[in-house]
Tab-separated table of C-alpha atoms in Angstrom:
chain	number	residue	atom	x	y	z
A	11	MET	CA	40.002	-23.769	-17.685
A	12	THR	CA	40.173	-26.688	-15.553
A	13	GLU	CA	41.631	-24.533	-12.291
A	14	PHE	CA	37.712	-22.969	-12.440
A	15	LEU	CA	36.519	-26.445	-12.943
A	16	ASN	CA	37.273	-28.100	-9.925
A	17	ASN	CA	36.899	-25.303	-8.469
A	18	LEU	CA	33.867	-24.911	-9.157
A	19	PHE	CA	32.663	-29.050	-8.685
A	20	PHE	CA	34.542	-28.530	-4.960
A	21	ILE	CA	31.706	-26.290	-4.201
A	22	PHE	CA	28.937	-27.967	-5.835
A	23	GLN	CA	29.837	-31.063	-3.282
A	24	ARG	CA	29.668	-28.975	0.151
A	25	VAL	CA	26.748	-27.738	-0.790
A	26	SER	CA	23.348	-29.656	0.703
A	27	TRP	CA	20.002	-29.099	1.386
A	28	LEU	CA	20.084	-26.386	4.537
A	29	SER	CA	22.715	-24.722	2.053
A	30	VAL	CA	19.967	-24.090	-0.565
A	31	LEU	CA	17.888	-23.100	2.435
A	32	ASP	CA	19.857	-19.997	3.963
A	33	ILE	CA	20.321	-18.926	0.314
A	34	MET	CA	16.647	-19.119	0.014
A	35	LEU	CA	16.155	-17.094	3.228
A	36	VAL	CA	19.211	-14.614	2.309
A	37	THR	CA	17.750	-13.829	-0.854
A	38	LEU	CA	13.794	-13.981	0.588
A	39	ILE	CA	14.863	-11.177	3.030
A	40	PHE	CA	16.388	-8.559	0.386
A	41	PHE	CA	13.826	-9.162	-2.331
A	42	GLY	CA	10.660	-8.594	0.631
A	43	LEU	CA	13.112	-5.574	2.228
A	44	LEU	CA	13.893	-4.325	-1.702
A	45	TYR	CA	9.232	-5.149	-2.422
A	46	SER	CA	8.757	-2.874	0.498
A	47	LEU	CA	10.206	-0.339	-0.099
A	48	ARG	CA	9.276	0.295	-3.999
A	49	ASP	CA	8.158	3.379	-5.721
A	50	SER	CA	9.374	4.633	-2.665
A	51	GLN	CA	10.779	7.753	-0.776
A	52	ALA	CA	13.477	5.738	1.135
A	53	MET	CA	13.563	3.772	-1.981
A	54	ALA	CA	16.310	7.099	-2.674
A	55	LEU	CA	18.188	6.585	0.209
A	56	LEU	CA	19.450	2.635	-0.259
A	57	ARG	CA	20.326	4.354	-3.318
A	58	GLY	CA	22.379	6.715	-1.223
A	59	MET	CA	23.809	4.323	1.181
A	60	ILE	CA	24.650	1.886	-0.591
A	61	PHE	CA	26.645	4.468	-3.030
A	62	VAL	CA	28.265	5.657	0.031
A	63	VAL	CA	29.591	1.953	1.257
A	64	VAL	CA	30.012	1.637	-1.980
A	65	ALA	CA	32.142	4.131	-2.750
A	66	ILE	CA	33.552	3.993	1.140
A	67	ILE	CA	34.900	-0.107	-0.079
A	68	LEU	CA	36.769	0.687	-2.569
A	69	LEU	CA	38.784	3.217	-1.503
A	70	THR	CA	40.072	1.531	1.136
A	71	SER	CA	40.351	-1.439	-0.587
A	72	LEU	CA	42.374	0.163	-3.776
A	73	VAL	CA	43.666	3.337	-1.772
A	74	GLU	CA	46.339	3.077	1.447
A	75	LEU	CA	44.590	5.783	3.408
A	76	PRO	CA	45.446	4.988	7.088
A	77	ALA	CA	43.285	7.624	8.137
A	78	PHE	CA	40.714	6.982	6.201
A	79	SER	CA	40.657	3.559	7.069
A	80	TRP	CA	40.862	3.995	10.606
A	81	PHE	CA	37.338	6.982	10.284
A	82	ALA	CA	35.609	4.320	7.491
A	83	GLN	CA	36.070	1.004	9.364
A	84	ASN	CA	34.876	3.117	13.131
A	85	SER	CA	31.702	5.128	11.164
A	86	LEU	CA	30.549	1.324	9.659
A	87	PRO	CA	29.276	0.399	13.852
A	88	ALA	CA	27.231	3.919	13.186
A	89	LEU	CA	25.009	3.806	10.049
A	90	ILE	CA	23.954	0.060	11.445
A	91	LEU	CA	22.487	1.025	13.840
A	92	SER	CA	20.612	4.567	11.895
A	93	ILE	CA	19.368	2.096	9.553
A	94	PRO	CA	16.564	1.357	11.673
A	95	VAL	CA	15.061	5.253	12.560
A	96	ILE	CA	16.022	6.152	8.217
A	97	PHE	CA	13.428	3.365	7.507
A	98	ALA	CA	11.284	3.583	10.878
A	99	PRO	CA	8.133	4.273	8.424
A	100	GLU	CA	8.493	1.298	6.048
A	101	ILE	CA	9.373	-1.277	8.834
A	102	ARG	CA	7.146	0.078	10.354
A	103	ARG	CA	4.365	-0.913	7.347
A	104	ALA	CA	6.255	-3.853	6.935
A	105	LEU	CA	4.849	-4.767	10.438
A	106	GLU	CA	1.786	-4.290	10.457
A	107	ARG	CA	1.366	-6.284	6.832
A	108	LEU	CA	2.405	-9.514	8.350
A	109	GLY	CA	0.187	-8.414	11.148
A	110	ARG	CA	-2.076	-8.673	9.101
A	111	ALA	CA	-1.161	-11.530	6.941
A	112	GLY	CA	-3.420	-14.479	9.230
A	113	ASN	CA	-6.157	-12.373	8.387
A	114	ILE	CA	-5.990	-10.928	5.018
A	115	TRP	CA	-7.922	-13.953	3.463
A	116	GLN	CA	-10.789	-13.554	6.060
A	117	VAL	CA	-12.824	-10.225	4.516
A	118	ALA	CA	-16.190	-9.646	5.679
A	119	LEU	CA	-18.628	-7.123	6.889
A	120	LYS	CA	-19.871	-7.830	10.558
A	121	PRO	CA	-24.280	-8.870	11.161
A	122	GLU	CA	-25.878	-5.119	10.473
A	123	ASP	CA	-29.650	-3.934	10.330
A	124	VAL	CA	-28.778	-3.435	7.042
A	125	PRO	CA	-27.224	-5.548	3.516
A	126	LEU	CA	-24.239	-5.570	2.836
A	127	GLU	CA	-25.909	-5.103	-1.303
A	128	GLN	CA	-27.455	-1.470	0.188
A	129	THR	CA	-24.637	0.213	1.569
A	130	ILE	CA	-22.271	-0.658	-1.902
A	131	HIS	CA	-25.221	0.062	-3.532
A	132	ALA	CA	-25.428	3.624	-1.803
A	133	VAL	CA	-21.655	3.860	-1.983
A	134	VAL	CA	-22.253	3.551	-5.808
A	135	SER	CA	-25.020	5.858	-6.245
A	136	ALA	CA	-23.398	9.132	-4.507
A	137	ALA	CA	-19.687	8.161	-6.379
A	138	ALA	CA	-21.855	8.458	-9.617
A	139	ARG	CA	-23.506	11.108	-8.463
A	140	LEU	CA	-20.020	12.749	-7.328
A	141	SER	CA	-19.037	12.379	-10.815
A	142	ALA	CA	-21.389	13.861	-12.327
A	143	ARG	CA	-21.824	17.070	-10.799
A	144	GLN	CA	-17.661	16.809	-10.577
A	145	HIS	CA	-17.965	17.237	-6.699
A	146	GLY	CA	-15.340	15.593	-5.422
A	147	ALA	CA	-14.652	13.460	-2.629
A	148	LEU	CA	-13.130	10.651	-0.682
A	149	ILE	CA	-15.392	8.161	0.814
A	150	ILE	CA	-12.800	4.985	3.651
A	151	LEU	CA	-14.439	2.109	3.896
A	152	GLN	CA	-13.210	-0.114	6.964
A	153	ARG	CA	-12.210	-3.694	6.391
A	154	LEU	CA	-10.284	-5.895	9.686
A	155	ASP	CA	-8.077	-3.049	10.190
A	156	GLY	CA	-9.363	-0.061	13.136
A	157	LEU	CA	-8.630	3.368	11.682
A	158	GLU	CA	-10.761	5.414	15.591
A	159	ASP	CA	-7.330	6.866	15.156
A	160	TYR	CA	-9.244	9.068	11.803
A	161	ILE	CA	-12.567	8.876	12.940
A	162	GLN	CA	-11.358	11.234	16.186
A	163	THR	CA	-10.042	13.141	14.224
A	164	GLY	CA	-13.383	14.050	12.328
A	165	VAL	CA	-17.175	15.080	13.468
A	166	GLN	CA	-18.600	11.785	14.483
A	167	MET	CA	-22.448	11.052	12.921
A	168	ASN	CA	-22.901	6.974	12.944
A	169	ALA	CA	-25.447	7.754	10.127
A	170	ARG	CA	-26.703	5.140	7.556
A	171	VAL	CA	-25.331	5.884	4.095
A	172	THR	CA	-27.543	7.175	2.212
A	173	PRO	CA	-26.749	8.544	-0.998
A	174	GLU	CA	-28.628	11.939	-0.270
A	175	ILE	CA	-25.867	12.192	2.646
A	176	LEU	CA	-23.068	11.806	1.366
A	177	LEU	CA	-23.868	14.077	-1.310
A	178	GLN	CA	-25.370	16.835	1.352
A	179	ILE	CA	-21.590	16.125	2.597
A	180	PHE	CA	-19.742	16.896	0.040
A	181	TYR	CA	-21.512	19.180	-1.710
A	182	PRO	CA	-19.109	21.931	-2.213
A	183	ASN	CA	-18.284	25.014	0.666
A	184	THR	CA	-20.021	22.770	2.784
A	185	PRO	CA	-18.596	22.413	6.588
A	186	LEU	CA	-18.249	18.362	6.124
A	187	HIS	CA	-17.036	18.749	2.755
A	188	ASP	CA	-13.251	18.885	3.279
A	189	GLY	CA	-11.547	15.803	4.465
A	190	ALA	CA	-12.823	12.216	4.476
A	191	VAL	CA	-15.531	10.499	5.020
A	192	ILE	CA	-14.874	7.307	7.190
A	193	ILE	CA	-18.360	3.855	6.961
A	194	VAL	CA	-17.205	1.469	9.472
A	195	GLY	CA	-20.622	-1.600	8.448
A	196	SER	CA	-22.918	0.441	7.072
A	197	ARG	CA	-22.729	3.615	9.212
A	198	ILE	CA	-21.250	6.780	8.418
A	199	ALA	CA	-18.882	6.473	11.084
A	200	ALA	CA	-17.237	10.398	11.093
A	201	ALA	CA	-16.969	12.858	8.164
A	202	SER	CA	-14.055	15.628	7.614
A	203	CYS	CA	-12.219	13.142	8.947
A	204	VAL	CA	-8.153	13.911	8.734
A	205	MET	CA	-5.574	10.750	7.159
A	206	PRO	CA	-2.116	9.604	6.018
A	207	LEU	CA	-0.893	11.484	3.133
A	208	SER	CA	0.533	9.635	1.103
A	209	ALA	CA	5.267	8.899	1.054
A	210	SER	CA	4.575	6.222	-2.329
A	211	GLY	CA	6.359	7.868	-5.273
A	212	ILE	CA	3.833	6.666	-7.361
A	213	LEU	CA	2.098	9.533	-7.173
A	214	ASN	CA	5.406	11.479	-8.357
A	215	ARG	CA	5.366	9.943	-12.342
A	216	THR	CA	2.753	10.839	-15.060
A	217	PRO	CA	0.208	10.757	-14.902
A	218	GLU	CA	-0.592	10.554	-11.284
A	219	ARG	CA	1.641	12.973	-10.363
A	220	GLN	CA	-1.753	15.629	-11.774
A	221	MET	CA	-3.525	14.052	-8.997
A	222	GLY	CA	-4.427	16.199	-5.553
A	223	LEU	CA	-4.200	16.307	-1.682
A	224	ARG	CA	-7.917	13.101	-1.893
A	225	HIS	CA	-5.648	10.916	-3.430
A	226	ARG	CA	-2.717	11.007	-2.098
A	227	ALA	CA	-5.228	10.555	1.386
A	228	ALA	CA	-6.279	7.818	-0.877
A	229	LEU	CA	-2.840	6.316	-1.435
A	230	GLY	CA	-1.461	7.065	2.197
A	231	THR	CA	-5.013	5.923	4.067
A	232	SER	CA	-4.654	2.483	1.523
A	233	GLU	CA	-0.988	2.018	2.496
A	234	ALA	CA	-1.597	2.284	6.279
A	235	SER	CA	-4.135	-0.273	7.208
A	236	ASP	CA	-5.776	-2.578	4.552
A	237	ALA	CA	-9.239	0.106	3.840
A	238	ILE	CA	-10.947	0.544	0.632
A	239	ALA	CA	-10.410	5.022	0.349
A	240	LEU	CA	-12.916	5.721	-2.797
A	241	VAL	CA	-11.770	8.930	-4.353
A	242	VAL	CA	-13.955	11.138	-6.977
A	243	SER	CA	-11.683	14.313	-8.270
A	244	GLU	CA	-13.171	17.510	-8.272
A	245	GLU	CA	-11.320	18.156	-11.818
A	246	THR	CA	-12.180	15.491	-14.358
A	247	GLY	CA	-14.758	13.566	-11.638
A	248	GLY	CA	-13.134	10.357	-12.153
A	249	ILE	CA	-14.064	7.630	-9.774
A	250	SER	CA	-10.614	5.558	-8.842
A	251	ILE	CA	-10.361	3.141	-5.043
A	252	ALA	CA	-7.613	2.120	-4.141
A	253	HIS	CA	-5.924	-0.361	-2.253
A	254	ALA	CA	-2.461	-1.793	-0.405
A	255	GLY	CA	-1.146	1.289	-2.218
A	256	ARG	CA	-1.798	0.647	-5.625
A	257	MET	CA	-4.495	2.740	-7.534
A	258	LEU	CA	-7.354	1.187	-10.039
A	259	ARG	CA	-8.226	5.108	-11.998
A	260	ARG	CA	-11.353	5.491	-14.200
A	261	LEU	CA	-13.785	3.671	-12.900
A	262	ASP	CA	-17.430	3.213	-13.659
A	263	PRO	CA	-20.646	3.035	-11.996
A	264	GLU	CA	-20.986	-0.991	-12.152
A	265	ARG	CA	-17.523	-1.716	-12.359
A	266	LEU	CA	-17.024	0.123	-9.303
A	267	GLU	CA	-19.848	-2.200	-6.983
A	268	ASN	CA	-18.245	-5.168	-8.462
A	269	ILE	CA	-14.668	-4.258	-7.142
A	270	LEU	CA	-16.374	-3.228	-3.975
A	271	THR	CA	-18.472	-6.258	-3.339
A	272	ALA	CA	-15.778	-8.566	-4.674
A	273	PHE	CA	-13.907	-7.212	-1.872
A	274	PHE	CA	-16.692	-7.478	1.230
A	275	ARG	CA	-18.645	-10.212	0.398
A	276	PRO	CA	-18.290	-12.621	3.166
A	277	GLN	CA	-16.390	-15.874	2.021
A	278	ASP	CA	-17.347	-20.101	1.998
A	279	LYS	CA	-13.650	-21.945	4.742
A	280	SER	CA	-13.030	-22.430	1.222
A	281	ARG	CA	-12.885	-20.332	-0.737
A	282	LYS	CA	-10.797	-17.598	1.815
A	283	THR	CA	-8.109	-18.232	-0.565
A	284	GLY	CA	-8.788	-15.977	-3.685
A	285	ILE	CA	-9.864	-12.238	-3.152
A	286	PHE	CA	-7.741	-10.784	-2.987
A	287	GLY	CA	-5.095	-12.853	-5.175
A	288	LYS	CA	-7.695	-13.056	-8.096
A	289	LEU	CA	-8.856	-9.863	-7.910
A	290	PHE	CA	-5.696	-8.025	-8.285
A	291	SER	CA	-3.882	-10.245	-9.585
A	292	GLY	CA	-5.994	-9.098	-11.998
A	293	LEU	CA	-7.104	-5.600	-11.315
A	294	PHE	CA	-3.623	-3.455	-9.658
A	295	SER	CA	-1.148	-5.270	-12.552
A	296	HIS	CA	-3.270	-3.057	-15.024
A	297	LYS	CA	-3.591	-0.274	-12.793
A	298	GLU	CA	-2.800	1.882	-15.901
A	299	ASP	CA	-4.574	1.205	-18.429
A	300	LYS	CA	-6.137	4.088	-19.883
Protein backbone atom coordinates (compact mmCIF):
# COMPACT_ATOMS: atom_id res chain seq x y z
CA MET A 1 0.00 0.00 0.00
CA THR A 2 2.85 2.35 0.87
CA GLU A 3 4.57 1.58 -2.42
CA PHE A 4 1.35 2.26 -4.32
CA LEU A 5 0.92 5.63 -2.58
CA ASN A 6 4.54 6.53 -3.30
CA ASN A 7 4.08 5.70 -6.98
CA LEU A 8 0.87 7.72 -7.08
CA PHE A 9 2.57 10.69 -5.41
CA PHE A 10 5.47 10.38 -7.89
CA ILE A 11 3.03 10.54 -10.80
CA PHE A 12 1.29 13.63 -9.44
CA GLN A 13 4.67 15.32 -8.96
CA ARG A 14 5.38 14.91 -12.67
CA VAL A 15 1.99 16.28 -13.78
CA SER A 16 2.11 19.81 -15.18
CA TRP A 17 -0.47 22.03 -16.83
CA LEU A 18 0.82 20.86 -20.22
CA SER A 19 0.16 17.27 -19.21
CA VAL A 20 -3.37 18.16 -18.15
CA LEU A 21 -3.92 19.97 -21.47
CA ASP A 22 -2.55 16.97 -23.34
CA ILE A 23 -4.94 14.58 -21.57
CA MET A 24 -7.88 16.93 -22.10
CA LEU A 25 -7.18 17.20 -25.83
CA VAL A 26 -7.05 13.43 -26.26
CA THR A 27 -10.22 13.04 -24.19
CA LEU A 28 -11.96 15.71 -26.30
CA ILE A 29 -10.97 13.93 -29.53
CA PHE A 30 -12.37 10.60 -28.32
CA PHE A 31 -15.51 12.29 -27.00
CA GLY A 32 -16.07 14.05 -30.33
CA LEU A 33 -15.52 10.79 -32.21
CA LEU A 34 -17.96 8.81 -30.09
CA TYR A 35 -20.50 11.67 -30.08
CA SER A 36 -20.43 11.98 -33.88
CA LEU A 37 -20.89 8.20 -34.28
CA ARG A 38 -23.79 7.89 -31.84
CA ASP A 39 -26.92 6.16 -33.19
CA SER A 40 -25.18 5.36 -36.47
CA GLN A 41 -24.22 2.17 -38.23
CA ALA A 42 -20.57 3.14 -37.79
CA MET A 43 -20.91 2.59 -34.03
CA ALA A 44 -21.46 -1.12 -34.63
CA LEU A 45 -18.38 -1.17 -36.88
CA LEU A 46 -16.36 0.61 -34.19
CA ARG A 47 -17.43 -1.90 -31.55
CA GLY A 48 -16.46 -4.74 -33.88
CA MET A 49 -13.03 -3.22 -34.52
CA ILE A 50 -12.43 -2.70 -30.79
CA PHE A 51 -13.42 -6.30 -30.10
CA VAL A 52 -11.00 -7.58 -32.77
CA VAL A 53 -8.12 -5.44 -31.48
CA VAL A 54 -8.70 -6.49 -27.84
CA ALA A 55 -8.93 -10.16 -28.85
CA ILE A 56 -5.67 -9.91 -30.81
CA ILE A 57 -3.88 -8.22 -27.89
CA LEU A 58 -5.09 -10.87 -25.42
CA LEU A 59 -4.12 -13.76 -27.69
CA THR A 60 -0.64 -12.41 -28.43
CA SER A 61 0.09 -11.49 -24.79
CA LEU A 62 -1.36 -14.49 -22.94
CA VAL A 63 -0.50 -17.31 -25.34
CA GLU A 64 2.75 -18.04 -27.15
CA LEU A 65 1.64 -17.98 -30.81
CA PRO A 66 4.58 -16.85 -32.96
CA ALA A 67 2.89 -17.19 -36.34
CA PHE A 68 -0.31 -15.47 -35.21
CA SER A 69 1.69 -12.71 -33.48
CA TRP A 70 3.64 -12.09 -36.70
CA PHE A 71 0.40 -11.98 -38.69
CA ALA A 72 -1.24 -9.59 -36.21
CA GLN A 73 1.74 -7.23 -36.12
CA ASN A 74 1.83 -6.99 -39.91
CA SER A 75 -1.95 -6.59 -40.23
CA LEU A 76 -2.34 -3.67 -37.81
CA PRO A 77 -0.91 -1.03 -40.22
CA ALA A 78 -3.39 -2.13 -42.89
CA LEU A 79 -6.21 -1.94 -40.33
CA ILE A 80 -5.23 1.61 -39.41
CA LEU A 81 -5.13 2.64 -43.09
CA SER A 82 -8.60 1.17 -43.61
CA ILE A 83 -10.20 3.38 -40.93
CA PRO A 84 -10.65 6.45 -43.24
CA VAL A 85 -12.29 4.20 -45.84
CA ILE A 86 -14.65 2.50 -43.38
CA PHE A 87 -15.70 5.71 -41.64
CA ALA A 88 -15.60 8.00 -44.71
CA PRO A 89 -19.26 9.21 -44.44
CA GLU A 90 -18.94 9.98 -40.73
CA ILE A 91 -15.60 11.78 -41.21
CA ARG A 92 -17.07 13.86 -44.02
CA ARG A 93 -20.13 14.74 -41.93
CA ALA A 94 -17.95 15.78 -38.99
CA LEU A 95 -15.78 18.00 -41.20
CA GLU A 96 -18.89 19.61 -42.71
CA ARG A 97 -20.22 20.40 -39.24
CA LEU A 98 -16.83 21.82 -38.26
CA GLY A 99 -16.84 24.01 -41.35
CA ARG A 100 -20.29 25.33 -40.47
CA ALA A 101 -19.29 26.13 -36.88
CA GLY A 102 -18.13 29.65 -37.72
CA ASN A 103 -21.51 30.61 -39.17
CA ILE A 104 -23.85 28.64 -36.94
CA TRP A 105 -25.00 31.69 -35.02
CA GLN A 106 -25.57 33.88 -38.03
CA VAL A 107 -28.89 32.35 -39.10
CA ALA A 108 -31.01 34.78 -41.05
CA LEU A 109 -32.85 34.86 -44.33
CA LYS A 110 -31.60 37.19 -47.03
CA PRO A 111 -33.82 40.14 -47.78
CA GLU A 112 -36.74 39.00 -49.93
CA ASP A 113 -39.68 40.60 -51.62
CA VAL A 114 -42.00 38.79 -49.20
CA PRO A 115 -41.78 39.25 -45.40
CA LEU A 116 -40.33 36.36 -43.43
CA GLU A 117 -43.43 36.00 -41.29
CA GLN A 118 -45.61 35.61 -44.38
CA THR A 119 -43.46 32.80 -45.77
CA ILE A 120 -43.41 30.93 -42.47
CA HIS A 121 -47.15 31.42 -42.02
CA ALA A 122 -47.75 29.99 -45.52
CA VAL A 123 -45.66 26.91 -44.73
CA VAL A 124 -47.41 26.37 -41.38
CA SER A 125 -50.85 26.87 -42.91
CA ALA A 126 -50.07 24.35 -45.65
CA ALA A 127 -48.71 21.84 -43.11
CA ALA A 128 -51.85 22.15 -40.97
CA ARG A 129 -54.15 21.59 -43.93
CA LEU A 130 -52.07 18.70 -45.25
CA SER A 131 -52.14 17.16 -41.77
CA ALA A 132 -55.93 17.45 -41.55
CA ARG A 133 -56.27 15.69 -44.91
CA GLN A 134 -53.50 13.15 -44.14
CA HIS A 135 -51.59 14.05 -47.29
CA GLY A 136 -47.92 13.20 -46.94
CA ALA A 137 -45.42 16.00 -47.51
CA LEU A 138 -41.71 16.77 -47.17
CA ILE A 139 -40.73 20.46 -47.13
CA ILE A 140 -37.06 21.51 -46.85
CA LEU A 141 -36.26 25.06 -45.74
CA GLN A 142 -32.74 26.07 -46.70
CA ARG A 143 -30.62 27.97 -44.20
CA LEU A 144 -26.86 28.64 -44.58
CA ASP A 145 -25.85 25.50 -46.47
CA GLY A 146 -26.66 25.54 -50.17
CA LEU A 147 -28.91 22.77 -51.49
CA GLU A 148 -28.20 23.27 -55.19
CA ASP A 149 -27.23 19.62 -55.75
CA TYR A 150 -30.62 18.47 -54.45
CA ILE A 151 -32.50 21.22 -56.28
CA GLN A 152 -31.08 19.93 -59.55
CA THR A 153 -32.70 16.53 -58.95
CA GLY A 154 -36.22 18.01 -58.96
CA VAL A 155 -38.47 20.17 -61.12
CA GLN A 156 -37.42 23.82 -61.09
CA MET A 157 -40.25 26.15 -60.05
CA ASN A 158 -39.03 29.49 -58.62
CA ALA A 159 -42.54 30.19 -57.33
CA ARG A 160 -43.65 32.25 -54.35
CA VAL A 161 -44.54 30.19 -51.28
CA THR A 162 -48.30 29.96 -50.78
CA PRO A 163 -50.41 27.34 -48.99
CA GLU A 164 -52.37 26.64 -52.16
CA ILE A 165 -49.35 25.76 -54.29
CA LEU A 166 -47.95 23.48 -51.55
CA LEU A 167 -51.33 21.74 -51.24
CA GLN A 168 -51.43 21.23 -55.00
CA ILE A 169 -47.87 19.85 -55.13
CA PHE A 170 -48.52 17.26 -52.43
CA TYR A 171 -51.99 16.25 -53.58
CA PRO A 172 -51.90 12.43 -53.92
CA ASN A 173 -51.01 10.99 -57.32
CA THR A 174 -50.07 14.33 -58.87
CA PRO A 175 -46.79 14.41 -60.83
CA LEU A 176 -44.87 16.33 -58.12
CA HIS A 177 -46.21 14.76 -54.92
CA ASP A 178 -43.27 12.35 -54.56
CA GLY A 179 -40.04 13.81 -53.27
CA ALA A 180 -39.37 17.03 -51.43
CA VAL A 181 -40.12 20.71 -51.95
CA ILE A 182 -37.08 22.92 -51.32
CA ILE A 183 -37.77 26.48 -50.20
CA VAL A 184 -35.01 29.09 -50.52
CA GLY A 185 -35.94 32.37 -48.88
CA SER A 186 -39.50 33.14 -49.90
CA ARG A 187 -39.43 31.07 -53.10
CA ILE A 188 -40.09 27.43 -53.90
CA ALA A 189 -36.88 26.55 -55.72
CA ALA A 190 -37.92 23.08 -56.85
CA ALA A 191 -40.35 20.23 -56.17
CA SER A 192 -40.10 16.44 -56.41
CA CYS A 193 -36.47 16.61 -55.25
CA VAL A 194 -34.52 13.51 -54.24
CA MET A 195 -33.07 13.88 -50.73
CA PRO A 196 -30.49 11.67 -48.95
CA LEU A 197 -31.81 8.96 -46.63
CA SER A 198 -30.62 8.86 -43.03
CA ALA A 199 -27.75 6.57 -42.09
CA SER A 200 -28.67 6.95 -38.42
CA GLY A 201 -29.92 4.12 -36.23
CA ILE A 202 -32.55 6.32 -34.58
CA LEU A 203 -35.29 5.04 -36.86
CA ASN A 204 -34.53 1.44 -35.91
CA ARG A 205 -35.89 2.03 -32.41
CA THR A 206 -39.47 2.35 -31.30
CA PRO A 207 -41.51 4.37 -32.10
CA GLU A 208 -39.43 5.95 -34.88
CA ARG A 209 -38.97 2.65 -36.69
CA GLN A 210 -42.58 2.91 -37.84
CA MET A 211 -41.73 5.97 -39.93
CA GLY A 212 -41.44 5.83 -43.70
CA LEU A 213 -39.17 7.19 -46.38
CA ARG A 214 -40.22 10.81 -45.90
CA HIS A 215 -39.03 10.79 -42.29
CA ARG A 216 -35.81 9.02 -43.28
CA ALA A 217 -35.21 11.59 -45.99
CA ALA A 218 -35.92 14.41 -43.51
CA LEU A 219 -33.37 13.04 -41.05
CA GLY A 220 -30.88 12.40 -43.86
CA THR A 221 -31.21 15.98 -45.07
CA SER A 222 -30.71 17.31 -41.55
CA GLU A 223 -27.58 15.15 -41.19
CA ALA A 224 -26.11 16.36 -44.50
CA SER A 225 -26.92 20.08 -44.07
CA ASP A 226 -28.23 22.65 -41.61
CA ALA A 227 -31.62 22.84 -43.36
CA ILE A 228 -34.93 22.42 -41.54
CA ALA A 229 -36.95 19.44 -42.81
CA LEU A 230 -40.70 19.51 -42.21
CA VAL A 231 -42.63 16.24 -42.59
CA VAL A 232 -46.34 15.51 -42.65
CA SER A 233 -47.12 11.83 -42.13
CA GLU A 234 -49.40 10.22 -44.68
CA GLU A 235 -50.50 7.55 -42.19
CA THR A 236 -51.24 9.65 -39.11
CA GLY A 237 -51.20 13.25 -40.32
CA GLY A 238 -48.63 14.06 -37.64
CA ILE A 239 -46.29 17.02 -38.19
CA SER A 240 -42.57 16.67 -37.45
CA ILE A 241 -39.41 18.66 -38.07
CA ALA A 242 -35.83 17.42 -38.28
CA HIS A 243 -32.61 19.34 -37.68
CA ALA A 244 -29.01 18.26 -37.01
CA GLY A 245 -29.97 14.58 -37.06
CA ARG A 246 -32.74 14.97 -34.48
CA MET A 247 -36.48 14.86 -34.97
CA LEU A 248 -39.20 16.66 -33.03
CA ARG A 249 -42.61 15.05 -33.48
CA ARG A 250 -46.31 15.62 -32.85
CA LEU A 251 -46.25 19.37 -33.40
CA ASP A 252 -49.34 21.54 -33.52
CA PRO A 253 -49.41 24.51 -35.96
CA GLU A 254 -48.78 27.11 -33.25
CA ARG A 255 -45.71 25.36 -31.89
CA LEU A 256 -44.44 24.71 -35.43
CA GLU A 257 -44.70 28.40 -36.31
CA ASN A 258 -42.86 29.40 -33.11
CA ILE A 259 -40.01 26.98 -33.86
CA LEU A 260 -39.62 28.09 -37.49
CA THR A 261 -39.70 31.72 -36.45
CA ALA A 262 -36.99 31.08 -33.87
CA PHE A 263 -34.81 29.43 -36.50
CA PHE A 264 -35.10 32.12 -39.15
CA ARG A 265 -35.54 35.29 -37.09
CA PRO A 266 -32.61 37.69 -37.65
CA GLN A 267 -30.54 37.92 -34.47
CA ASP A 268 -28.94 40.96 -32.90
CA LYS A 269 -25.14 40.84 -32.75
CA SER A 270 -25.30 40.67 -28.97
CA ARG A 271 -27.65 37.65 -29.13
CA LYS A 272 -26.14 35.55 -31.91
CA THR A 273 -25.00 32.92 -29.47
CA GLY A 274 -28.40 32.07 -28.09
CA ILE A 275 -30.68 30.61 -30.75
CA PHE A 276 -29.17 27.18 -31.25
CA GLY A 277 -28.40 26.33 -27.67
CA LYS A 278 -31.60 27.71 -26.16
CA LEU A 279 -33.85 26.15 -28.78
CA PHE A 280 -32.45 22.65 -28.98
CA SER A 281 -31.42 22.24 -25.39
CA GLY A 282 -35.09 22.65 -24.54
CA LEU A 283 -36.80 21.10 -27.54
CA PHE A 284 -34.73 18.19 -28.76
CA SER A 285 -33.87 16.98 -25.30
CA HIS A 286 -37.53 15.99 -25.20
CA LYS A 287 -37.74 14.70 -28.75
CA GLU A 288 -39.32 11.42 -27.62
CA ASP A 289 -41.89 12.86 -25.29
CA LYS A 290 -45.35 11.46 -25.87
